[in-house]
Amino acid sequence: MSESSELKRVVLVGFMGAGKSAVGRRTATRLGWQFVDVDAQIEAQAGKSIAQIFRTEGEPAFREIEHRITLDLLQQSEVVISTGGGWPVRDDRMGQLPDGTLSVWLVVDAAAAVARGNRWPGTRPLLNDPNPMQRARQLLAERTPEYSRAELHLETHGASPAVLAGRIVHYIRGQEH
Ligand code: S3P
């Protein structure tokens, strides 16, 4: 976020299973802001699950809906947005965040992402692969350069969503003057 602009929104980015929704919800509560999970918005608007969208319409159609919804949310104020894990990695999205946006990267490794994905089988189509670990490592390696452009980086290993939300709020308070 640039020094002079007032904070209007927080955008959480990071790989699948990083805990973006859980941390986002708690951060919004702490700030007294609205929380929006982009994946949930997509499912509500499309009237089907993300796995179904991937299956019936394909990934490019999913990316189009994701882009449209996220772009709209990025115009709103007093909102914490939890993005889908693939959103930041195309079209210089991290470079195009509007003024007043704090971007936060929730860092997770491939093993933790796959383990967390296994708790909700079938919900992460991109890890629906004969070798999910190899796929997760590959995707994470491709995406890390974009995730790492976020202003605040938080390691999620061993930290609860409440603790991570507390770190985000602490960071924001530290920026206020
Ligand atoms: C995706 C991540 C998912 C969801 C879709 C694609 C990705 O969101 O948007 O399955 O490309 O990494 P989460 O990061 O919330 O799991």
mmCIF file with all atom_site columns, C-alpha atoms and ligand atoms in Angstrom:
data_model
loop_
_atom_site.group_PDB
_atom_site.id
_atom_site.type_symbol
_atom_site.label_atom_id
_atom_site.label_alt_id
_atom_site.label_comp_id
_atom_site.label_asym_id
_atom_site.label_entity_id
_atom_site.label_seq_id
_atom_site.pdbx_PDB_ins_code
_atom_site.Cartn_x
_atom_site.Cartn_y
_atom_site.Cartn_z
_atom_site.occupancy
_atom_site.B_iso_or_equiv
_atom_site.pdbx_formal_charge
_atom_site.auth_seq_id
_atom_site.auth_comp_id
_atom_site.auth_asym_id
_atom_site.auth_atom_id
_atom_site.pdbx_PDB_model_num
ATOM   1   C CA . MET A 1 1   ? 0.000   0.000   0.000   1.00 0.00 ? 1   MET A CA 1
ATOM   2   C CA . SER A 1 2   ? 1.353   3.447   -0.775  1.00 0.00 ? 2   SER A CA 1
ATOM   3   C CA . GLU A 1 3   ? 2.267   5.618   2.236   1.00 0.00 ? 3   GLU A CA 1
ATOM   4   C CA . SER A 1 4   ? -0.326  8.278   1.614   1.00 0.00 ? 4   SER A CA 1
ATOM   5   C CA . SER A 1 5   ? -3.434  6.218   0.860   1.00 0.00 ? 5   SER A CA 1
ATOM   6   C CA . GLU A 1 6   ? -5.922  5.243   3.516   1.00 0.00 ? 6   GLU A CA 1
ATOM   7   C CA . LEU A 1 7   ? -6.451  1.514   3.990   1.00 0.00 ? 7   LEU A CA 1
ATOM   8   C CA . LYS A 1 8   ? -9.693  0.412   2.356   1.00 0.00 ? 8   LYS A CA 1
ATOM   9   C CA . ARG A 1 9   ? -9.369  -3.338  1.965   1.00 0.00 ? 9   ARG A CA 1
ATOM   10  C CA . VAL A 1 10  ? -7.246  -6.363  2.720   1.00 0.00 ? 10  VAL A CA 1
ATOM   11  C CA . VAL A 1 11  ? -6.593  -9.005  0.060   1.00 0.00 ? 11  VAL A CA 1
ATOM   12  C CA . LEU A 1 12  ? -5.362  -12.428 1.113   1.00 0.00 ? 12  LEU A CA 1
ATOM   13  C CA . VAL A 1 13  ? -3.400  -14.417 -1.436  1.00 0.00 ? 13  VAL A CA 1
ATOM   14  C CA . GLY A 1 14  ? -1.664  -17.765 -1.287  1.00 0.00 ? 14  GLY A CA 1
ATOM   15  C CA . PHE A 1 15  ? -1.794  -21.386 -2.258  1.00 0.00 ? 15  PHE A CA 1
ATOM   16  C CA . MET A 1 16  ? -4.726  -23.738 -1.692  1.00 0.00 ? 16  MET A CA 1
ATOM   17  C CA . GLY A 1 17  ? -4.995  -24.754 1.941   1.00 0.00 ? 17  GLY A CA 1
ATOM   18  C CA . ALA A 1 18  ? -3.139  -21.704 3.261   1.00 0.00 ? 18  ALA A CA 1
ATOM   19  C CA . GLY A 1 19  ? -6.166  -20.821 5.389   1.00 0.00 ? 19  GLY A CA 1
ATOM   20  C CA . LYS A 1 20  ? -7.173  -17.673 3.475   1.00 0.00 ? 20  LYS A CA 1
ATOM   21  C CA . SER A 1 21  ? -10.865 -18.050 4.350   1.00 0.00 ? 21  SER A CA 1
ATOM   22  C CA . ALA A 1 22  ? -10.389 -18.797 8.038   1.00 0.00 ? 22  ALA A CA 1
ATOM   23  C CA . VAL A 1 23  ? -7.862  -16.003 8.489   1.00 0.00 ? 23  VAL A CA 1
ATOM   24  C CA . GLY A 1 24  ? -9.884  -13.589 6.351   1.00 0.00 ? 24  GLY A CA 1
ATOM   25  C CA . ARG A 1 25  ? -13.054 -14.150 8.330   1.00 0.00 ? 25  ARG A CA 1
ATOM   26  C CA . ARG A 1 26  ? -11.289 -13.491 11.635  1.00 0.00 ? 26  ARG A CA 1
ATOM   27  C CA . THR A 1 27  ? -9.453  -10.463 10.265  1.00 0.00 ? 27  THR A CA 1
ATOM   28  C CA . ALA A 1 28  ? -12.732 -8.950  9.087   1.00 0.00 ? 28  ALA A CA 1
ATOM   29  C CA . THR A 1 29  ? -14.331 -9.522  12.477  1.00 0.00 ? 29  THR A CA 1
ATOM   30  C CA . ARG A 1 30  ? -11.399 -7.852  14.214  1.00 0.00 ? 30  ARG A CA 1
ATOM   31  C CA . LEU A 1 31  ? -11.585 -4.838  11.888  1.00 0.00 ? 31  LEU A CA 1
ATOM   32  C CA . GLY A 1 32  ? -15.393 -4.663  11.924  1.00 0.00 ? 32  GLY A CA 1
ATOM   33  C CA . TRP A 1 33  ? -15.327 -5.077  8.130   1.00 0.00 ? 33  TRP A CA 1
ATOM   34  C CA . GLN A 1 34  ? -17.160 -7.326  5.698   1.00 0.00 ? 34  GLN A CA 1
ATOM   35  C CA . PHE A 1 35  ? -15.554 -10.629 4.710   1.00 0.00 ? 35  PHE A CA 1
ATOM   36  C CA . VAL A 1 36  ? -15.885 -12.053 1.195   1.00 0.00 ? 36  VAL A CA 1
ATOM   37  C CA . ASP A 1 37  ? -14.563 -15.407 0.038   1.00 0.00 ? 37  ASP A CA 1
ATOM   38  C CA . VAL A 1 38  ? -14.207 -15.267 -3.753  1.00 0.00 ? 38  VAL A CA 1
ATOM   39  C CA . ASP A 1 39  ? -14.609 -19.043 -4.186  1.00 0.00 ? 39  ASP A CA 1
ATOM   40  C CA . ALA A 1 40  ? -17.904 -18.938 -2.276  1.00 0.00 ? 40  ALA A CA 1
ATOM   41  C CA . GLN A 1 41  ? -19.082 -15.962 -4.375  1.00 0.00 ? 41  GLN A CA 1
ATOM   42  C CA . ILE A 1 42  ? -18.264 -17.835 -7.576  1.00 0.00 ? 42  ILE A CA 1
ATOM   43  C CA . GLU A 1 43  ? -20.222 -20.881 -6.429  1.00 0.00 ? 43  GLU A CA 1
ATOM   44  C CA . ALA A 1 44  ? -23.192 -18.739 -5.370  1.00 0.00 ? 44  ALA A CA 1
ATOM   45  C CA . GLN A 1 45  ? -23.281 -16.836 -8.667  1.00 0.00 ? 45  GLN A CA 1
ATOM   46  C CA . ALA A 1 46  ? -22.755 -19.891 -10.864 1.00 0.00 ? 46  ALA A CA 1
ATOM   47  C CA . GLY A 1 47  ? -25.129 -22.047 -8.835  1.00 0.00 ? 47  GLY A CA 1
ATOM   48  C CA . LYS A 1 48  ? -22.611 -24.896 -8.853  1.00 0.00 ? 48  LYS A CA 1
ATOM   49  C CA . SER A 1 49  ? -19.455 -25.966 -7.111  1.00 0.00 ? 49  SER A CA 1
ATOM   50  C CA . ILE A 1 50  ? -15.997 -24.998 -8.329  1.00 0.00 ? 50  ILE A CA 1
ATOM   51  C CA . ALA A 1 51  ? -15.288 -28.639 -9.142  1.00 0.00 ? 51  ALA A CA 1
ATOM   52  C CA . GLN A 1 52  ? -18.435 -28.708 -11.297 1.00 0.00 ? 52  GLN A CA 1
ATOM   53  C CA . ILE A 1 53  ? -17.444 -25.493 -13.102 1.00 0.00 ? 53  ILE A CA 1
ATOM   54  C CA . PHE A 1 54  ? -14.016 -26.945 -13.894 1.00 0.00 ? 54  PHE A CA 1
ATOM   55  C CA . ARG A 1 55  ? -15.644 -30.171 -15.080 1.00 0.00 ? 55  ARG A CA 1
ATOM   56  C CA . THR A 1 56  ? -18.440 -28.756 -17.196 1.00 0.00 ? 56  THR A CA 1
ATOM   57  C CA . GLU A 1 57  ? -17.064 -25.415 -18.445 1.00 0.00 ? 57  GLU A CA 1
ATOM   58  C CA . GLY A 1 58  ? -13.310 -25.832 -18.029 1.00 0.00 ? 58  GLY A CA 1
ATOM   59  C CA . GLU A 1 59  ? -10.624 -23.820 -16.258 1.00 0.00 ? 59  GLU A CA 1
ATOM   60  C CA . PRO A 1 60  ? -10.611 -20.801 -18.656 1.00 0.00 ? 60  PRO A CA 1
ATOM   61  C CA . ALA A 1 61  ? -14.332 -20.199 -17.971 1.00 0.00 ? 61  ALA A CA 1
ATOM   62  C CA . PHE A 1 62  ? -13.685 -20.491 -14.239 1.00 0.00 ? 62  PHE A CA 1
ATOM   63  C CA . ARG A 1 63  ? -10.822 -17.965 -14.485 1.00 0.00 ? 63  ARG A CA 1
ATOM   64  C CA . GLU A 1 64  ? -13.079 -15.524 -16.310 1.00 0.00 ? 64  GLU A CA 1
ATOM   65  C CA . ILE A 1 65  ? -15.758 -15.644 -13.585 1.00 0.00 ? 65  ILE A CA 1
ATOM   66  C CA . GLU A 1 66  ? -13.070 -15.422 -10.889 1.00 0.00 ? 66  GLU A CA 1
ATOM   67  C CA . HIS A 1 67  ? -11.527 -12.366 -12.541 1.00 0.00 ? 67  HIS A CA 1
ATOM   68  C CA . ARG A 1 68  ? -14.851 -10.548 -12.930 1.00 0.00 ? 68  ARG A CA 1
ATOM   69  C CA . ILE A 1 69  ? -15.916 -11.138 -9.318  1.00 0.00 ? 69  ILE A CA 1
ATOM   70  C CA . THR A 1 70  ? -12.538 -10.236 -7.818  1.00 0.00 ? 70  THR A CA 1
ATOM   71  C CA . LEU A 1 71  ? -12.260 -7.076  -9.923  1.00 0.00 ? 71  LEU A CA 1
ATOM   72  C CA . ASP A 1 72  ? -15.631 -5.958  -8.620  1.00 0.00 ? 72  ASP A CA 1
ATOM   73  C CA . LEU A 1 73  ? -14.696 -6.708  -5.003  1.00 0.00 ? 73  LEU A CA 1
ATOM   74  C CA . LEU A 1 74  ? -11.483 -4.708  -5.357  1.00 0.00 ? 74  LEU A CA 1
ATOM   75  C CA . GLN A 1 75  ? -13.599 -1.586  -5.832  1.00 0.00 ? 75  GLN A CA 1
ATOM   76  C CA . GLN A 1 76  ? -15.245 -2.020  -2.425  1.00 0.00 ? 76  GLN A CA 1
ATOM   77  C CA . SER A 1 77  ? -14.178 -0.531  0.900   1.00 0.00 ? 77  SER A CA 1
ATOM   78  C CA . GLU A 1 78  ? -13.974 -1.947  4.415   1.00 0.00 ? 78  GLU A CA 1
ATOM   79  C CA . VAL A 1 79  ? -13.739 -5.450  3.076   1.00 0.00 ? 79  VAL A CA 1
ATOM   80  C CA . VAL A 1 80  ? -11.410 -8.402  3.578   1.00 0.00 ? 80  VAL A CA 1
ATOM   81  C CA . ILE A 1 81  ? -11.192 -10.522 0.424   1.00 0.00 ? 81  ILE A CA 1
ATOM   82  C CA . SER A 1 82  ? -9.982  -14.094 0.357   1.00 0.00 ? 82  SER A CA 1
ATOM   83  C CA . THR A 1 83  ? -8.899  -14.803 -3.231  1.00 0.00 ? 83  THR A CA 1
ATOM   84  C CA . GLY A 1 84  ? -8.610  -18.162 -4.982  1.00 0.00 ? 84  GLY A CA 1
ATOM   85  C CA . GLY A 1 85  ? -5.089  -19.611 -5.051  1.00 0.00 ? 85  GLY A CA 1
ATOM   86  C CA . GLY A 1 86  ? -4.718  -19.097 -8.803  1.00 0.00 ? 86  GLY A CA 1
ATOM   87  C CA . TRP A 1 87  ? -6.010  -15.555 -9.007  1.00 0.00 ? 87  TRP A CA 1
ATOM   88  C CA . PRO A 1 88  ? -2.765  -13.574 -8.550  1.00 0.00 ? 88  PRO A CA 1
ATOM   89  C CA . VAL A 1 89  ? -0.728  -15.479 -11.085 1.00 0.00 ? 89  VAL A CA 1
ATOM   90  C CA . ARG A 1 90  ? -1.817  -13.941 -14.368 1.00 0.00 ? 90  ARG A CA 1
ATOM   91  C CA . ASP A 1 91  ? -2.067  -10.520 -16.030 1.00 0.00 ? 91  ASP A CA 1
ATOM   92  C CA . ASP A 1 92  ? 0.095   -8.723  -13.439 1.00 0.00 ? 92  ASP A CA 1
ATOM   93  C CA . ARG A 1 93  ? -2.736  -8.840  -10.901 1.00 0.00 ? 93  ARG A CA 1
ATOM   94  C CA . MET A 1 94  ? -0.440  -8.093  -7.963  1.00 0.00 ? 94  MET A CA 1
ATOM   95  C CA . GLY A 1 95  ? 0.878   -5.047  -9.774  1.00 0.00 ? 95  GLY A CA 1
ATOM   96  C CA . GLN A 1 96  ? -2.634  -3.792  -10.526 1.00 0.00 ? 96  GLN A CA 1
ATOM   97  C CA . LEU A 1 97  ? -4.079  -3.755  -7.001  1.00 0.00 ? 97  LEU A CA 1
ATOM   98  C CA . PRO A 1 98  ? -5.912  -0.477  -6.442  1.00 0.00 ? 98  PRO A CA 1
ATOM   99  C CA . ASP A 1 99  ? -4.668  2.112   -3.962  1.00 0.00 ? 99  ASP A CA 1
ATOM   100 C CA . GLY A 1 100 ? -5.674  1.466   -0.385  1.00 0.00 ? 100 GLY A CA 1
ATOM   101 C CA . THR A 1 101 ? -5.220  -2.308  -0.699  1.00 0.00 ? 101 THR A CA 1
ATOM   102 C CA . LEU A 1 102 ? -3.092  -4.249  1.762   1.00 0.00 ? 102 LEU A CA 1
ATOM   103 C CA . SER A 1 103 ? -2.019  -7.541  0.189   1.00 0.00 ? 103 SER A CA 1
ATOM   104 C CA . VAL A 1 104 ? -1.118  -10.426 2.493   1.00 0.00 ? 104 VAL A CA 1
ATOM   105 C CA . TRP A 1 105 ? 0.533   -13.681 1.432   1.00 0.00 ? 105 TRP A CA 1
ATOM   106 C CA . LEU A 1 106 ? -0.304  -16.635 3.653   1.00 0.00 ? 106 LEU A CA 1
ATOM   107 C CA . VAL A 1 107 ? 2.657   -18.955 3.128   1.00 0.00 ? 107 VAL A CA 1
ATOM   108 C CA . VAL A 1 108 ? 2.071   -22.710 3.137   1.00 0.00 ? 108 VAL A CA 1
ATOM   109 C CA . ASP A 1 109 ? 4.238   -25.543 1.826   1.00 0.00 ? 109 ASP A CA 1
ATOM   110 C CA . ALA A 1 110 ? 3.102   -28.167 -0.675  1.00 0.00 ? 110 ALA A CA 1
ATOM   111 C CA . ALA A 1 111 ? 2.871   -30.972 1.906   1.00 0.00 ? 111 ALA A CA 1
ATOM   112 C CA . ALA A 1 112 ? 0.594   -28.978 4.204   1.00 0.00 ? 112 ALA A CA 1
ATOM   113 C CA . ALA A 1 113 ? -1.532  -27.847 1.251   1.00 0.00 ? 113 ALA A CA 1
ATOM   114 C CA . VAL A 1 114 ? -2.043  -31.440 0.062   1.00 0.00 ? 114 VAL A CA 1
ATOM   115 C CA . ALA A 1 115 ? -2.754  -32.664 3.602   1.00 0.00 ? 115 ALA A CA 1
ATOM   116 C CA . ARG A 1 116 ? -5.350  -29.945 4.123   1.00 0.00 ? 116 ARG A CA 1
ATOM   117 C CA . GLY A 1 117 ? -6.856  -30.611 0.663   1.00 0.00 ? 117 GLY A CA 1
ATOM   118 C CA . ASN A 1 118 ? -7.291  -34.271 1.602   1.00 0.00 ? 118 ASN A CA 1
ATOM   119 C CA . ARG A 1 119 ? -9.624  -33.209 4.384   1.00 0.00 ? 119 ARG A CA 1
ATOM   120 C CA . TRP A 1 120 ? -12.081 -31.948 1.750   1.00 0.00 ? 120 TRP A CA 1
ATOM   121 C CA . PRO A 1 121 ? -11.676 -34.457 -1.086  1.00 0.00 ? 121 PRO A CA 1
ATOM   122 C CA . GLY A 1 122 ? -12.824 -33.335 -4.520  1.00 0.00 ? 122 GLY A CA 1
ATOM   123 C CA . THR A 1 123 ? -12.969 -29.628 -3.701  1.00 0.00 ? 123 THR A CA 1
ATOM   124 C CA . ARG A 1 124 ? -9.611  -28.682 -5.282  1.00 0.00 ? 124 ARG A CA 1
ATOM   125 C CA . PRO A 1 125 ? -9.758  -29.792 -8.929  1.00 0.00 ? 125 PRO A CA 1
ATOM   126 C CA . LEU A 1 126 ? -6.184  -28.745 -9.641  1.00 0.00 ? 126 LEU A CA 1
ATOM   127 C CA . LEU A 1 127 ? -4.874  -31.248 -7.091  1.00 0.00 ? 127 LEU A CA 1
ATOM   128 C CA . ASN A 1 128 ? -7.048  -33.995 -8.544  1.00 0.00 ? 128 ASN A CA 1
ATOM   129 C CA . ASP A 1 129 ? -3.960  -35.582 -10.063 1.00 0.00 ? 129 ASP A CA 1
ATOM   130 C CA . PRO A 1 130 ? -2.317  -39.024 -9.869  1.00 0.00 ? 130 PRO A CA 1
ATOM   131 C CA . ASN A 1 131 ? 0.530   -37.349 -7.999  1.00 0.00 ? 131 ASN A CA 1
ATOM   132 C CA . PRO A 1 132 ? -0.995  -34.453 -6.053  1.00 0.00 ? 132 PRO A CA 1
ATOM   133 C CA . MET A 1 133 ? 2.204   -33.706 -4.160  1.00 0.00 ? 133 MET A CA 1
ATOM   134 C CA . GLN A 1 134 ? 4.250   -33.311 -7.330  1.00 0.00 ? 134 GLN A CA 1
ATOM   135 C CA . ARG A 1 135 ? 1.494   -31.158 -8.847  1.00 0.00 ? 135 ARG A CA 1
ATOM   136 C CA . ALA A 1 136 ? 1.297   -28.976 -5.729  1.00 0.00 ? 136 ALA A CA 1
ATOM   137 C CA . ARG A 1 137 ? 5.088   -28.482 -5.702  1.00 0.00 ? 137 ARG A CA 1
ATOM   138 C CA . GLN A 1 138 ? 5.074   -27.518 -9.368  1.00 0.00 ? 138 GLN A CA 1
ATOM   139 C CA . LEU A 1 139 ? 2.165   -25.068 -9.043  1.00 0.00 ? 139 LEU A CA 1
ATOM   140 C CA . LEU A 1 140 ? 3.621   -23.545 -5.901  1.00 0.00 ? 140 LEU A CA 1
ATOM   141 C CA . ALA A 1 141 ? 6.986   -23.019 -7.585  1.00 0.00 ? 141 ALA A CA 1
ATOM   142 C CA . GLU A 1 142 ? 5.295   -21.335 -10.554 1.00 0.00 ? 142 GLU A CA 1
ATOM   143 C CA . ARG A 1 143 ? 3.169   -19.095 -8.356  1.00 0.00 ? 143 ARG A CA 1
ATOM   144 C CA . THR A 1 144 ? 5.568   -18.091 -5.604  1.00 0.00 ? 144 THR A CA 1
ATOM   145 C CA . PRO A 1 145 ? 7.091   -15.167 -7.560  1.00 0.00 ? 145 PRO A CA 1
ATOM   146 C CA . GLU A 1 146 ? 3.626   -13.576 -7.783  1.00 0.00 ? 146 GLU A CA 1
ATOM   147 C CA . TYR A 1 147 ? 2.493   -14.409 -4.237  1.00 0.00 ? 147 TYR A CA 1
ATOM   148 C CA . SER A 1 148 ? 5.722   -12.930 -2.904  1.00 0.00 ? 148 SER A CA 1
ATOM   149 C CA . ARG A 1 149 ? 4.843   -9.516  -4.348  1.00 0.00 ? 149 ARG A CA 1
ATOM   150 C CA . ALA A 1 150 ? 2.338   -9.132  -1.490  1.00 0.00 ? 150 ALA A CA 1
ATOM   151 C CA . GLU A 1 151 ? 3.194   -6.449  1.049   1.00 0.00 ? 151 GLU A CA 1
ATOM   152 C CA . LEU A 1 152 ? 2.954   -8.657  4.143   1.00 0.00 ? 152 LEU A CA 1
ATOM   153 C CA . HIS A 1 153 ? 4.179   -12.274 4.240   1.00 0.00 ? 153 HIS A CA 1
ATOM   154 C CA . LEU A 1 154 ? 2.923   -14.547 7.013   1.00 0.00 ? 154 LEU A CA 1
ATOM   155 C CA . GLU A 1 155 ? 4.148   -18.107 7.586   1.00 0.00 ? 155 GLU A CA 1
ATOM   156 C CA . THR A 1 156 ? 1.109   -20.245 8.476   1.00 0.00 ? 156 THR A CA 1
ATOM   157 C CA . HIS A 1 157 ? 2.944   -23.284 9.855   1.00 0.00 ? 157 HIS A CA 1
ATOM   158 C CA . GLY A 1 158 ? 2.131   -23.635 13.552  1.00 0.00 ? 158 GLY A CA 1
ATOM   159 C CA . ALA A 1 159 ? 0.048   -20.443 13.680  1.00 0.00 ? 159 ALA A CA 1
ATOM   160 C CA . SER A 1 160 ? -3.718  -20.563 14.180  1.00 0.00 ? 160 SER A CA 1
ATOM   161 C CA . PRO A 1 161 ? -6.078  -18.439 12.047  1.00 0.00 ? 161 PRO A CA 1
ATOM   162 C CA . ALA A 1 162 ? -6.751  -16.264 15.098  1.00 0.00 ? 162 ALA A CA 1
ATOM   163 C CA . VAL A 1 163 ? -3.037  -15.629 15.626  1.00 0.00 ? 163 VAL A CA 1
ATOM   164 C CA . LEU A 1 164 ? -2.537  -14.820 11.935  1.00 0.00 ? 164 LEU A CA 1
ATOM   165 C CA . ALA A 1 165 ? -5.506  -12.442 11.945  1.00 0.00 ? 165 ALA A CA 1
ATOM   166 C CA . GLY A 1 166 ? -3.984  -10.775 15.006  1.00 0.00 ? 166 GLY A CA 1
ATOM   167 C CA . ARG A 1 167 ? -0.715  -10.275 13.086  1.00 0.00 ? 167 ARG A CA 1
ATOM   168 C CA . ILE A 1 168 ? -2.538  -8.637  10.199  1.00 0.00 ? 168 ILE A CA 1
ATOM   169 C CA . VAL A 1 169 ? -4.425  -6.276  12.508  1.00 0.00 ? 169 VAL A CA 1
ATOM   170 C CA . HIS A 1 170 ? -1.211  -5.488  14.384  1.00 0.00 ? 170 HIS A CA 1
ATOM   171 C CA . TYR A 1 171 ? 0.521   -4.652  11.097  1.00 0.00 ? 171 TYR A CA 1
ATOM   172 C CA . ILE A 1 172 ? -2.349  -2.360  10.074  1.00 0.00 ? 172 ILE A CA 1
ATOM   173 C CA . ARG A 1 173 ? -2.327  -0.563  13.424  1.00 0.00 ? 173 ARG A CA 1
ATOM   174 C CA . GLY A 1 174 ? 1.428   -0.100  13.075  1.00 0.00 ? 174 GLY A CA 1
ATOM   175 C CA . GLN A 1 175 ? 0.930   1.644   9.726   1.00 0.00 ? 175 GLN A CA 1
ATOM   176 C CA . GLU A 1 176 ? -1.584  4.137   11.099  1.00 0.00 ? 176 GLU A CA 1
ATOM   177 C CA . HIS A 1 177 ? -0.386  7.511   12.101  1.00 0.00 ? 177 HIS A CA 1
HETATM 178 C C1 . S3P B 2 .   ? -7.443  -22.723 -7.180  1.00 0.00 ? 1   S3P B C1 1
HETATM 179 C C2 . S3P B 2 .   ? -7.696  -22.565 -5.849  1.00 0.00 ? 1   S3P B C2 1
HETATM 180 C C3 . S3P B 2 .   ? -9.020  -22.724 -5.264  1.00 0.00 ? 1   S3P B C3 1
HETATM 181 C C4 . S3P B 2 .   ? -10.113 -22.489 -6.300  1.00 0.00 ? 1   S3P B C4 1
HETATM 182 C C5 . S3P B 2 .   ? -9.863  -23.301 -7.524  1.00 0.00 ? 1   S3P B C5 1
HETATM 183 C C6 . S3P B 2 .   ? -8.519  -23.007 -8.172  1.00 0.00 ? 1   S3P B C6 1
HETATM 184 C C7 . S3P B 2 .   ? -6.057  -22.568 -7.677  1.00 0.00 ? 1   S3P B C7 1
HETATM 185 O O1 . S3P B 2 .   ? -9.174  -21.782 -4.200  1.00 0.00 ? 1   S3P B O1 1
HETATM 186 O O2 . S3P B 2 .   ? -10.179 -21.126 -6.637  1.00 0.00 ? 1   S3P B O2 1
HETATM 187 O O3 . S3P B 2 .   ? -9.925  -24.666 -7.153  1.00 0.00 ? 1   S3P B O3 1
HETATM 188 O O4 . S3P B 2 .   ? -5.859  -22.359 -8.882  1.00 0.00 ? 1   S3P B O4 1
HETATM 189 O O5 . S3P B 2 .   ? -5.127  -22.625 -6.836  1.00 0.00 ? 1   S3P B O5 1
HETATM 190 P P1 . S3P B 2 .   ? -8.425  -21.927 -2.765  1.00 0.00 ? 1   S3P B P1 1
HETATM 191 O O6 . S3P B 2 .   ? -7.082  -21.314 -2.905  1.00 0.00 ? 1   S3P B O6 1
HETATM 192 O O7 . S3P B 2 .   ? -9.302  -21.149 -1.857  1.00 0.00 ? 1   S3P B O7 1
HETATM 193 O O8 . S3P B 2 .   ? -8.385  -23.370 -2.440  1.00 0.00 ? 1   S3P B O8 1
#
